[in-house]
Rosetta silent file (secondary structure, phi, psi, omega in degrees, C-alpha in Angstrom):
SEQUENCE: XXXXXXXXXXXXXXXXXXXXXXXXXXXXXXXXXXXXXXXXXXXXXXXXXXXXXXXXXXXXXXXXXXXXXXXXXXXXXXXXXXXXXXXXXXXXXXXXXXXXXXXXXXXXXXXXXXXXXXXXXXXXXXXXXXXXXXXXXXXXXXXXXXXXXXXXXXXXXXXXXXXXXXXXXXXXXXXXXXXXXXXXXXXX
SCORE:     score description
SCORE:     0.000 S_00000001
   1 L     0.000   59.628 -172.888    8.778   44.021   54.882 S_00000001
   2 L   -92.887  -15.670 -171.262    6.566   41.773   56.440 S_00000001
   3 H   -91.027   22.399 -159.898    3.849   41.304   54.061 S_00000001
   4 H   -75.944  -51.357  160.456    6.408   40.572   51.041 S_00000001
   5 H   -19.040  -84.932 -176.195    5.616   36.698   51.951 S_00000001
   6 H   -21.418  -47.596  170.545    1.910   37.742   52.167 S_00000001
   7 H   -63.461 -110.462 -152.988    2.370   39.218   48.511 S_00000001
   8 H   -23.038  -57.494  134.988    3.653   36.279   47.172 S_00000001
   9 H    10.098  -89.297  154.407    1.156   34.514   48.421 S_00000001
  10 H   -39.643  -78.648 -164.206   -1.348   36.390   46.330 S_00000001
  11 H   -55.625  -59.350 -158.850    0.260   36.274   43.215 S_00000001
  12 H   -44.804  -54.008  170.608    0.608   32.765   43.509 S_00000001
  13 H   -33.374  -78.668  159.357   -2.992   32.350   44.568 S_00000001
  14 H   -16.149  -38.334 -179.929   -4.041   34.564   41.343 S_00000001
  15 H  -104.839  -26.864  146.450   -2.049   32.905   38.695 S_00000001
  16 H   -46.217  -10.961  175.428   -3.287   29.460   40.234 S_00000001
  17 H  -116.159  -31.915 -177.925   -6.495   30.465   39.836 S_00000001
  18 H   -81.410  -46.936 -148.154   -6.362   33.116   36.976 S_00000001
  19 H   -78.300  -48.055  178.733   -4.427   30.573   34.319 S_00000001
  20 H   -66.607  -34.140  177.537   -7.081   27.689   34.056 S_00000001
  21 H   -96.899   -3.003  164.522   -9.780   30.190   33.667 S_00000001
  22 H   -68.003  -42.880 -162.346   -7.710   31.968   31.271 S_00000001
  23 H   -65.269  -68.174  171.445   -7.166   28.932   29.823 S_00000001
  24 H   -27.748  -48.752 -125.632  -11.185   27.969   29.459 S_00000001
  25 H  -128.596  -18.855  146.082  -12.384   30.875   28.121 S_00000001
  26 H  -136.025   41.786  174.094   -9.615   31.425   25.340 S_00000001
  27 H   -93.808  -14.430  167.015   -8.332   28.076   24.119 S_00000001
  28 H   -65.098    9.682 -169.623  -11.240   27.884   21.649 S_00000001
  29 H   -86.595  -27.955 -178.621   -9.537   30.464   20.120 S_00000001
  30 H  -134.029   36.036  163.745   -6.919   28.832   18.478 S_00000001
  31 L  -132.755  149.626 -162.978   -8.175   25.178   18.842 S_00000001
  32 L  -122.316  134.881  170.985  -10.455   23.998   15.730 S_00000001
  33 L  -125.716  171.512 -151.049  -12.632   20.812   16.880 S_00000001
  34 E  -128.476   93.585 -172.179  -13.696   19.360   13.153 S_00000001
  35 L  -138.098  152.298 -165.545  -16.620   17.339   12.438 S_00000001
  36 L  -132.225   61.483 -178.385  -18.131   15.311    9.525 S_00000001
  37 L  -112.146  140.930 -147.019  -21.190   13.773    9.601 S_00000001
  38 L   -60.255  178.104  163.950  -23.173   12.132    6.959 S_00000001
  39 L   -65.414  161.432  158.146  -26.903   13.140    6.387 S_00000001
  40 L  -114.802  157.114 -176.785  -29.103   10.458    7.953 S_00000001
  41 L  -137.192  112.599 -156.894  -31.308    8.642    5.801 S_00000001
  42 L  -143.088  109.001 -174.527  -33.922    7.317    7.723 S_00000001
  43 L   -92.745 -167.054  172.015  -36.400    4.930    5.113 S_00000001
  44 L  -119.319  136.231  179.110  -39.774    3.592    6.161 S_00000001
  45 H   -25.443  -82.269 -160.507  -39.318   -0.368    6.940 S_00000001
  46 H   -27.050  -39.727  174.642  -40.722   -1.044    3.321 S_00000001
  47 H   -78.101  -11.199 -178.869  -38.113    1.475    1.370 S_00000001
  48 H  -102.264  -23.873  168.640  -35.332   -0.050    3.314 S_00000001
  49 H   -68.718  -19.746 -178.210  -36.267   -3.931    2.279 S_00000001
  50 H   -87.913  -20.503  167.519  -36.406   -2.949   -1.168 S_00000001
  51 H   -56.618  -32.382 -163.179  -32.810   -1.072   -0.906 S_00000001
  52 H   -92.711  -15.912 -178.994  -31.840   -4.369    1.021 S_00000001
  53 H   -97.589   -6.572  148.350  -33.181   -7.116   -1.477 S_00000001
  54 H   -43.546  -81.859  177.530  -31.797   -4.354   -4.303 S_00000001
  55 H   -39.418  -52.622  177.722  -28.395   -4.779   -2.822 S_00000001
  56 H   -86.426  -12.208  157.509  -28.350   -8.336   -2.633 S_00000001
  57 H   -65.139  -50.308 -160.139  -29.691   -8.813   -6.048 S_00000001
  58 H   -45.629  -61.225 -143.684  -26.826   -6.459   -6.811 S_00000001
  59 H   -78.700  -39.345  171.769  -24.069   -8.184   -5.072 S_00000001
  60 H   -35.263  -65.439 -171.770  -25.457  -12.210   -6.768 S_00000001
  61 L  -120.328  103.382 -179.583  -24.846  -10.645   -9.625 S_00000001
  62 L   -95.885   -1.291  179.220  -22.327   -8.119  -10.147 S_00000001
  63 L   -86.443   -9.646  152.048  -21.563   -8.078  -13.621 S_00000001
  64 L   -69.886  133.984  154.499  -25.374   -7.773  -14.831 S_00000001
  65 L   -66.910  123.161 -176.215  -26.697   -4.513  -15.196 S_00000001
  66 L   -73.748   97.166  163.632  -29.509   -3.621  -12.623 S_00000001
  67 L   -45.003  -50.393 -173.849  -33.073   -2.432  -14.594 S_00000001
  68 L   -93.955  124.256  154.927  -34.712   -1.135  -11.133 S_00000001
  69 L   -83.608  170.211 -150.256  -32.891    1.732   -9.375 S_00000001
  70 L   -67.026  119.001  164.438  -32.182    1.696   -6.309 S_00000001
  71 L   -45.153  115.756 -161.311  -35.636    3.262   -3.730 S_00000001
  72 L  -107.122  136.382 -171.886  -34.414    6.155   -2.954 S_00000001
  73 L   -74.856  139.871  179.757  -35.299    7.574    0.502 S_00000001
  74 L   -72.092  135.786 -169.192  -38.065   10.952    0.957 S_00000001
  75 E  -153.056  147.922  133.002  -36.435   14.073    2.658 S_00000001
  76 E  -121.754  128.311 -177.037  -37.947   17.531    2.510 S_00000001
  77 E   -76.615  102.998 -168.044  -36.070   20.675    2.609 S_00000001
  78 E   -99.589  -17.126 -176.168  -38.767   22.684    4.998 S_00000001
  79 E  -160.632  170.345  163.470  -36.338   26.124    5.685 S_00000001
  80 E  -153.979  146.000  167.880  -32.945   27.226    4.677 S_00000001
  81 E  -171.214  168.418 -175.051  -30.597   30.109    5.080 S_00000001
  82 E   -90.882  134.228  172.873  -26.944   31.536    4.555 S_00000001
  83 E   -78.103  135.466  144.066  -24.843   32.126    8.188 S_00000001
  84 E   -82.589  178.204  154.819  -24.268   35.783    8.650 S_00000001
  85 E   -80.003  110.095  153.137  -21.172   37.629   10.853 S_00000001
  86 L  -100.637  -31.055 -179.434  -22.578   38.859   14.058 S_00000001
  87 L  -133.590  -32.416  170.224  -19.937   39.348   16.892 S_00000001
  88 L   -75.703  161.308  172.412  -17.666   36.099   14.976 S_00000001
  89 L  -111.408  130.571 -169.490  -16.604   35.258   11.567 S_00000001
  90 L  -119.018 -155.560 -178.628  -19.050   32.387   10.647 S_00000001
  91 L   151.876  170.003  178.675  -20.023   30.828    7.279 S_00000001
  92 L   116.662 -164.046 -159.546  -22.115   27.659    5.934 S_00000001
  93 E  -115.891  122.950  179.007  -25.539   26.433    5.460 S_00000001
  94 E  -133.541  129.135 -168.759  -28.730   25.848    8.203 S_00000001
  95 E  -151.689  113.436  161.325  -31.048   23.346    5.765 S_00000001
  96 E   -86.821  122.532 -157.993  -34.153   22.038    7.693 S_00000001
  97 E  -141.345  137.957  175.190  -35.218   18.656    6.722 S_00000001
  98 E  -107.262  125.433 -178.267  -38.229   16.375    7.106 S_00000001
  99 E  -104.694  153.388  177.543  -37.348   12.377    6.652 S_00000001
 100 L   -39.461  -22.718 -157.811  -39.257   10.157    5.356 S_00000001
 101 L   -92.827  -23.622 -164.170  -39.693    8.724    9.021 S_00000001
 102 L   103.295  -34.013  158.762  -41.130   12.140   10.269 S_00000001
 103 L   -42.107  132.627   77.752  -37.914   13.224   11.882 S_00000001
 104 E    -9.526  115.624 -170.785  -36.397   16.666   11.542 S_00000001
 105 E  -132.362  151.093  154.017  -32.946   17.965   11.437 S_00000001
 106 E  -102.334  123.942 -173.992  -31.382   20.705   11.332 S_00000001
 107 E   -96.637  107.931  168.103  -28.234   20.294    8.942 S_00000001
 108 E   -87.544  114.352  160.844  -25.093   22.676    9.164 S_00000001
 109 E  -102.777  153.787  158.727  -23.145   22.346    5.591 S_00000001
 110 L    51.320   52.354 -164.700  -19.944   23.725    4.800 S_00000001
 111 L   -89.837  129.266 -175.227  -19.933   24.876    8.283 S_00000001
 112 E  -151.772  121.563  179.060  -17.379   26.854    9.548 S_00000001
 113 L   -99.723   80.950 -174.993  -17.468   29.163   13.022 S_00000001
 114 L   -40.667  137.844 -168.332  -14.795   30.573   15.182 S_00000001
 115 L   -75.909 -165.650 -179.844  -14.726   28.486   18.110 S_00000001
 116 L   167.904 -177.165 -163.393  -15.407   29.814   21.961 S_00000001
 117 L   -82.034  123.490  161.266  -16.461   28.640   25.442 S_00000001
 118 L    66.355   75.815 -179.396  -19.488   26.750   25.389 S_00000001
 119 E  -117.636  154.349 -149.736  -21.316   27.392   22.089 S_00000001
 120 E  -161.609  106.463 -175.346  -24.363   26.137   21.935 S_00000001
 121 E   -55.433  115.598 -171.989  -27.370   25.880   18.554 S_00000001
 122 E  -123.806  117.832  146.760  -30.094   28.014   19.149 S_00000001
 123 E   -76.136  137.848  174.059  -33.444   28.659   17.528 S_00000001
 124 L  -143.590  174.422 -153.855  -34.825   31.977   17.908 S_00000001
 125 L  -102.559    6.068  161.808  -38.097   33.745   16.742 S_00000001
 126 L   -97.181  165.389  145.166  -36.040   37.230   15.311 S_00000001
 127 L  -174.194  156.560  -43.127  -34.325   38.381   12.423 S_00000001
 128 L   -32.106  146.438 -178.220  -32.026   39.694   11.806 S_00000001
 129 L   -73.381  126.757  176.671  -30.238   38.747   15.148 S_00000001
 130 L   -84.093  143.549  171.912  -28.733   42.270   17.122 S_00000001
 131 L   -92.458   63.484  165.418  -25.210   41.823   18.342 S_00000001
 132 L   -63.126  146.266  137.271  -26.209   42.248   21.991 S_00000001
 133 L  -110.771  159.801  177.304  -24.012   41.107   24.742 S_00000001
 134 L    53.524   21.199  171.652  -25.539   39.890   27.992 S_00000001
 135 L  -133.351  142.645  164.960  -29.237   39.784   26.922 S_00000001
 136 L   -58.770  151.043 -178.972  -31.233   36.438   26.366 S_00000001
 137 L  -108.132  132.452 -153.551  -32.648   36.253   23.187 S_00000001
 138 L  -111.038  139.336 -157.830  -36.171   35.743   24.508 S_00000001
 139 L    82.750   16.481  177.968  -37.995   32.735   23.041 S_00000001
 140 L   -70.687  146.961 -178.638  -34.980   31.061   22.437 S_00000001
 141 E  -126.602  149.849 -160.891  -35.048   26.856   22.101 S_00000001
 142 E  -129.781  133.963 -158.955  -31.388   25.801   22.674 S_00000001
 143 E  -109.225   -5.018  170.346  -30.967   22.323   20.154 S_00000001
 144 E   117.013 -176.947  176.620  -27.156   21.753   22.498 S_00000001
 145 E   -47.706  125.420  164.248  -23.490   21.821   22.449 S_00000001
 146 L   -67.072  151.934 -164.345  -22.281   22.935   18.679 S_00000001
 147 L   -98.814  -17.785 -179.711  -20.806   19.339   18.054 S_00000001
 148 L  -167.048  178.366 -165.986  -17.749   21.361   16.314 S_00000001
 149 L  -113.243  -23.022 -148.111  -16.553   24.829   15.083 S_00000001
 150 E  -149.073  158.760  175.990  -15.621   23.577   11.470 S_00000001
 151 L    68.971  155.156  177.116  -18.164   20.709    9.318 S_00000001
 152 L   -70.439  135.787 -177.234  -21.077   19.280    8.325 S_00000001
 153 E  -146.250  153.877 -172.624  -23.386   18.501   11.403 S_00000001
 154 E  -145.683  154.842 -160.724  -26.946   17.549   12.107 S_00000001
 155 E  -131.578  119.151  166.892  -29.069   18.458   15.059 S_00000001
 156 E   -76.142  108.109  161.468  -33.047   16.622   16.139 S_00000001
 157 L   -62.031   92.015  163.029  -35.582   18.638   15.629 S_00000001
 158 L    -9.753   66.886  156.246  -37.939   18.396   18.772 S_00000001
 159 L    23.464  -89.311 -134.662  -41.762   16.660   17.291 S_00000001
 160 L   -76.502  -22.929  174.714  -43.454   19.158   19.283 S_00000001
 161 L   -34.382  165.340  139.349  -41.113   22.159   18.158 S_00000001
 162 L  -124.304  118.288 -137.104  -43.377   24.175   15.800 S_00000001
 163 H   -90.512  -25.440 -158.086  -40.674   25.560   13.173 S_00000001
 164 H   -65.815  -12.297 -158.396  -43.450   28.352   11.786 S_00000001
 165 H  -108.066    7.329  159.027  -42.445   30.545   15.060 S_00000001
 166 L   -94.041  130.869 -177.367  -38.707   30.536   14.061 S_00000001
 167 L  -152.344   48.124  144.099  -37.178   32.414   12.019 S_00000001
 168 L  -163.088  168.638  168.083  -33.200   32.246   12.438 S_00000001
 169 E  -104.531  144.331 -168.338  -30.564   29.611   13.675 S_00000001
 170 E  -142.949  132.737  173.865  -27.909   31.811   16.268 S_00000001
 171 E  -106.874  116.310 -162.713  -24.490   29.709   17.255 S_00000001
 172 E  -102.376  113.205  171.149  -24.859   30.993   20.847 S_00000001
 173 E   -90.089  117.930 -178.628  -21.916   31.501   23.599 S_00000001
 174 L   -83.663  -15.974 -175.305  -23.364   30.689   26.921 S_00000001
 175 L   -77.207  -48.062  145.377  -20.610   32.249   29.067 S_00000001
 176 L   -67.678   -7.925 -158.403  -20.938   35.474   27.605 S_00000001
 177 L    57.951   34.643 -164.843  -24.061   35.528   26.583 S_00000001
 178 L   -95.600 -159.357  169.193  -23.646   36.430   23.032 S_00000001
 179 L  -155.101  134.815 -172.950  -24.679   35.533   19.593 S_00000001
 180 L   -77.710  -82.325 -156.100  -21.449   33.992   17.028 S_00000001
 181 E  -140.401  175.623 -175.165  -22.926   34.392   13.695 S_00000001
 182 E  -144.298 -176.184  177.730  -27.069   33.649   12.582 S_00000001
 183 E  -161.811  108.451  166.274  -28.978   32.426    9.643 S_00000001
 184 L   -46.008  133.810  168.464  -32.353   33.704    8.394 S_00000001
 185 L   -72.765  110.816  148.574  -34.836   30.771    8.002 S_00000001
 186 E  -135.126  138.163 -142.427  -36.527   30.939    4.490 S_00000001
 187 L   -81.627  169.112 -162.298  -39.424   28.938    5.039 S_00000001
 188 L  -133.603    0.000    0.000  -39.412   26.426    0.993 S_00000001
């Protein structure tokens, strides 16, 4: 019984090695990361002095009633769509928005994902999305790390991006190569 050392050995190796990558690759499963962040509202210099000399009229006097409302900042809603189920149970909102400034975001409302390893916001140039494993979605632009599994989130639209040659958002698992859940673009 000489190699009963040797065995131990092994298993030891194995579960020192096996448990942390066990560990990676299914503690999103039952850890929720939760995030809540406002729209941005991004004026042009001019609409934000008259919100700020608004405000400070406001605040001289607060017990008069204000005649001018408040300059309200320019957004456009440029795409939208509903999250489908593709290999995950998803839900929420993908709302494409032009600011007043010329920026672009992509907004996740009411967002809610199962988490996993490494998920990651992808525009891609199909729909409906196939529930592939292991193949690249080809023409994919990857917008980063989902900032959470659960909440409103907003994402920077590349300038140079041209949004006409998209036409879904896919919450993307890089370890597997996979696709969570999608959203159809419809273009407003």
């Amino acid at each position: 019984m000489k190699n009963k050392p040797l065995l131990y050995l092994g298993i030891i190796v194995a579960v020192a090695i096996g448990l942390p990558v066990a560990y990676y690759l299914l503690s999103p499963l039952w850890i929720n990361v939760e995030v809540d962040e406002s729209f941005p509202t991004a004026m042009p210099a001019d609409v934000s002095a008259q919100a700020t000399q608004a405000m400070s009229t406001a605040m001289a006097e607060p017990t008069k009633m204000m005649e001018e409302a408040m300059p309200e900042a320019n957004m456009t809603l440029l795409a939208q769509g509903s999250f489908y189920d593709i290999i995950h149970v998803g839900s929420g909102q993908a709302l494409f928005y032009q600011l007043a400034d010329g920026t672009r975001i992509l907004r996740l409302q009411d967002f809610e994902v199962d988490n996993g390893p490494e998920l990651h916001v992808y525009l891609v140039p199909i729909d409906p999305v196939s529930a592939s494993v292991g193949v690249e979605i080809e023409g994919a632009v990857d917008l980063g790390f989902l900032k959470g599994n659960i909440g409103d989130q907003n994402y920077e639209i590349p300038a140079e991006l041209d949004l006409s040659q998209f036409k879904s958002v896919v919450i993307w698992c890089q370890p597997f190569r996979v696709p969570f859940i999608a959203a159809p673009l419809m273009v407003q």
